[in-house]
Coordinates of C-alpha atoms and ligand atoms in Angstrom, one line a residue:
M19 CA 15.1 7.1 94.2
A20 CA 13.0 7.9 90.7
N21 CA 9.5 10.0 91.6
P22 CA 7.2 8.2 89.5
D23 CA 5.4 11.0 89.5
S24 CA 8.1 12.7 87.7
R25 CA 8.0 12.9 83.7
V26 CA 11.1 13.0 81.5
T27 CA 10.7 14.3 78.4
I28 CA 13.0 15.0 75.4
H29 CA 12.3 17.5 72.6
M30 CA 13.6 18.9 69.9
A31 CA 12.8 20.0 66.4
A32 CA 14.5 18.6 63.2
S33 CA 14.4 18.4 59.4
L34 CA 12.8 15.5 58.0
D35 CA 15.8 13.5 57.1
G36 CA 16.2 13.7 60.8
F37 CA 18.6 16.7 61.9
I38 CA 18.9 19.5 64.3
A39 CA 21.4 21.1 63.1
R40 CA 23.8 21.7 60.0
K41 CA 27.6 19.9 60.7
D42 CA 28.8 23.1 61.4
G43 CA 25.9 23.3 64.0
R44 CA 23.5 26.6 62.1
V45 CA 20.0 25.8 62.7
D46 CA 19.1 29.0 60.1
W47 CA 16.8 26.3 58.6
L48 CA 14.4 26.2 61.4
E49 CA 13.1 29.4 60.1
V50 CA 11.9 28.0 57.4
A51 CA 8.5 28.9 55.9
D52 CA 5.1 26.9 54.5
E53 CA 1.4 27.2 54.7
F54 CA -0.3 23.9 55.2
V55 CA -4.4 25.0 54.6
G56 CA -5.7 22.6 57.0
G57 CA -3.1 23.1 60.1
D58 CA -3.8 24.9 63.4
T59 CA -2.3 27.8 64.6
M60 CA -0.1 28.1 67.3
D61 CA -2.1 29.7 69.9
P62 CA 0.7 32.7 72.1
G63 CA -1.4 31.9 75.0
F64 CA -1.3 28.3 74.8
V65 CA 2.0 28.7 73.9
E66 CA 2.3 30.8 77.4
A67 CA 0.7 28.5 79.8
F68 CA 1.7 24.8 78.1
L69 CA 6.0 26.2 79.3
K70 CA 4.8 26.9 82.6
T71 CA 4.3 23.3 83.1
I72 CA 7.8 22.5 82.3
D73 CA 9.5 22.4 85.7
C74 CA 13.2 22.3 84.4
Y75 CA 15.3 22.2 81.3
V76 CA 18.4 20.1 81.0
M77 CA 20.9 20.1 77.7
G78 CA 24.4 19.3 76.7
S79 CA 27.1 22.0 76.6
R80 CA 26.9 22.3 72.2
T81 CA 23.2 23.2 73.0
Y82 CA 23.8 25.6 76.1
E83 CA 26.9 27.5 73.6
T84 CA 24.2 28.2 71.0
A85 CA 21.8 29.5 73.4
L86 CA 24.4 31.8 74.8
R87 CA 25.5 32.9 70.8
F88 CA 21.7 33.1 70.3
E89 CA 21.2 35.5 73.5
A90 CA 24.4 37.6 72.6
Q91 CA 22.9 38.2 69.1
G92 CA 19.9 39.6 70.5
L93 CA 17.4 36.5 70.0
G94 CA 16.6 36.3 74.1
W95 CA 17.3 33.1 76.3
A96 CA 14.5 30.1 75.5
Y97 CA 14.2 28.8 78.5
G98 CA 13.0 31.8 80.4
D99 CA 13.7 31.3 84.9
K100 CA 13.3 27.7 84.6
P101 CA 16.2 26.2 86.6
T102 CA 18.7 24.7 83.3
F103 CA 21.3 22.0 84.0
V104 CA 23.7 22.0 81.3
L105 CA 26.0 18.6 81.0
T106 CA 30.0 19.7 80.8
S107 CA 32.6 18.2 81.7
R108 CA 33.9 22.0 81.3
D109 CA 34.1 25.0 83.3
L110 CA 31.4 27.3 80.7
P111 CA 30.5 30.7 81.5
R112 CA 26.9 31.4 83.4
T113 CA 25.4 34.6 82.0
R114 CA 22.1 34.1 84.3
D115 CA 21.2 32.0 88.2
T116 CA 19.0 29.7 87.3
V117 CA 22.1 27.9 85.2
Q118 CA 23.6 25.6 86.9
L119 CA 26.7 23.3 85.6
H120 CA 26.4 19.2 85.8
S121 CA 29.0 16.5 85.1
G122 CA 28.9 13.0 86.8
D123 CA 26.6 10.2 85.7
L124 CA 23.9 11.2 83.9
A125 CA 21.1 8.3 85.8
Q126 CA 22.0 9.4 89.0
F127 CA 21.7 12.9 88.0
V128 CA 17.9 12.4 87.2
N129 CA 17.4 9.3 89.2
G130 CA 18.7 11.1 92.5
R131 CA 18.4 15.1 91.9
L132 CA 16.3 15.9 89.6
R133 CA 13.3 13.1 89.6
P134 CA 13.0 14.0 93.6
R135 CA 12.5 17.6 93.1
F136 CA 10.7 18.2 89.2
H137 CA 7.7 16.8 87.9
S138 CA 7.9 18.0 84.3
I139 CA 12.0 17.6 83.6
W140 CA 12.6 18.3 79.3
F141 CA 15.8 17.4 77.7
V142 CA 16.4 20.2 74.9
G143 CA 19.5 18.5 73.5
G144 CA 21.4 17.9 71.4
G145 CA 21.7 14.6 69.8
V146 CA 24.6 13.2 71.6
V147 CA 22.4 13.9 75.5
S148 CA 19.2 12.9 73.7
A149 CA 20.8 9.6 73.0
E150 CA 22.5 8.8 76.3
C151 CA 19.4 9.8 77.6
L152 CA 17.8 7.2 75.7
R153 CA 20.3 4.7 75.9
R154 CA 20.2 4.5 79.7
G155 CA 16.5 4.1 79.5
L156 CA 15.9 7.6 81.3
A157 CA 13.0 9.1 78.9
D158 CA 9.3 8.6 79.3
E159 CA 8.2 10.5 76.3
V160 CA 9.9 12.2 72.7
R161 CA 8.7 15.0 71.1
Y162 CA 9.7 15.2 67.3
S163 CA 8.6 18.5 65.8
I164 CA 9.6 18.0 62.0
L165 CA 9.9 21.0 59.4
P166 CA 9.4 21.2 56.6
V167 CA 12.7 21.0 54.4
L168 CA 15.3 18.3 54.1
I169 CA 18.8 19.5 54.7
G170 CA 20.6 16.3 53.6
E171 CA 23.4 16.1 56.4
G172 CA 23.7 17.0 59.4
I173 CA 23.9 16.3 63.2
P174 CA 21.2 13.4 64.0
F175 CA 18.3 13.9 66.5
F176 CA 20.0 10.6 68.3
D177 CA 23.3 10.4 67.8
K178 CA 24.7 6.3 68.3
L179 CA 21.8 4.4 69.5
D180 CA 23.0 1.1 70.8
R181 CA 19.6 -0.8 70.6
D182 CA 15.9 -0.3 69.2
I183 CA 14.1 1.7 71.1
A184 CA 10.2 0.7 70.8
L185 CA 7.5 3.5 71.5
H186 CA 3.8 4.5 71.5
L187 CA 2.5 7.0 69.2
A188 CA 0.6 9.6 71.8
E189 CA 0.0 12.9 69.9
V190 CA 0.0 14.5 66.2
K191 CA -0.6 18.0 65.6
A192 CA -0.3 19.4 62.0
Y193 CA -0.1 23.4 62.0
K194 CA -0.5 25.8 59.6
S195 CA 3.8 26.3 58.9
G196 CA 3.5 23.1 57.9
M197 CA 5.6 21.7 61.2
V198 CA 4.1 18.2 62.4
A199 CA 4.4 17.7 66.3
L200 CA 4.6 14.1 66.8
R201 CA 4.6 12.4 70.6
Y202 CA 5.5 9.4 71.8
E203 CA 5.8 7.2 75.2
V204 CA 8.7 5.7 75.3
R205 CA 7.5 1.4 75.8
G206 CA 8.3 0.0 78.9
Q207 CA 9.5 2.9 80.7
Ligands
NAP410 N1 16.6 21.5 66.4 C1 16.5 21.8 67.8 O1 15.6 21.2 68.6 C2 17.6 21.9 68.7 C3 17.9 21.1 69.6 C4 19.0 21.4 70.5 C5 20.2 21.6 70.0 N2 20.5 21.7 68.6 C6 21.6 21.7 68.1 O2 22.4 20.7 68.1 C7 24.1 21.2 68.1 C8 24.5 20.6 69.5 O3 24.2 19.3 69.6 P1 24.9 17.9 70.0 O4 24.5 16.5 69.8 O5 26.3 18.7 69.0 O6 25.5 18.3 71.4 P2 25.1 18.5 72.4 O7 24.3 17.0 72.5 O8 24.2 19.7 73.1 O9 26.1 18.4 73.7 C9 27.4 17.5 73.8 C10 27.8 17.9 74.9 O10 27.5 17.8 76.1 C11 28.7 17.2 76.7 N3 27.9 16.3 77.7 C12 27.0 15.5 77.5 N4 26.4 14.5 78.2 C13 27.5 14.4 79.2 C14 26.7 14.1 80.7 N5 26.0 13.0 80.7 N6 27.8 14.3 81.4 C15 28.8 16.0 81.7 N7 28.7 16.4 80.0 C16 28.4 15.9 79.1 C17 29.7 16.9 76.4 O11 30.8 17.8 76.2 P3 31.8 18.9 77.3 O12 32.8 18.7 76.4 O13 31.4 19.8 77.8 O14 32.0 17.9 78.3 C18 29.1 16.7 74.7 O15 30.0 16.7 74.2 C19 23.9 22.4 68.2 O16 24.2 23.6 66.7 C20 22.6 23.1 68.4 O17 22.2 24.3 68.2 C21 19.0 22.2 67.8

């Protein structure tokens, strides 16, 4: 049974032309540097407090494989000690107890298992999983952080949507780094 108090958020960072990674999966362009004079600064204390409000993460297997590569390179694990559910039909390695692999119907998983247990559920990519989440009507909000760069081609934010999804713009924030953070509510959810 879906819990009306729970919230499913999709969040990713993308280039201005709508890509979350290069075709080969590289995300080197996320490091792009710019300076927007009128922008806000990201306060580490605020970020830390905000991350505490997230109860669990959900991601596709390719995003997980990128996270594992980052960790192996010494770049750390971005999801703290929060439960992290990896959608996959494969038996992937697990480097920590907080990671759980899941396969099966996504709507049953979100509404039957995650919503009753967690309040703030964050889908953190990639494009295949974000699109499935929207196609199945499972997302309440979309957070889109646009970076000041065009990369021409790559993996799209939402892979193969089969219909229009109406959104309500709820928040816009521009940062000194040139990043613009948009928050949309999914209409009709
Ligand atoms: N810029 C950003 O903020 C950002 C964020 C996240 C990711 N990324 C990048 O995006 C790329 C990955 O995105 P992507 O769209 O290619 O892949 P993805 O969405 O991360 O993963 C897709 C895979 O997840 C598994 N899967 C998806 N839905 C499933 C379901 N309902 N049940 C079971 N398994 C399911 C399938 O693989 P199996 O074969 O394992 O079943 C599918 O091929 C990476 O390069 C990553 O670095 C960027």
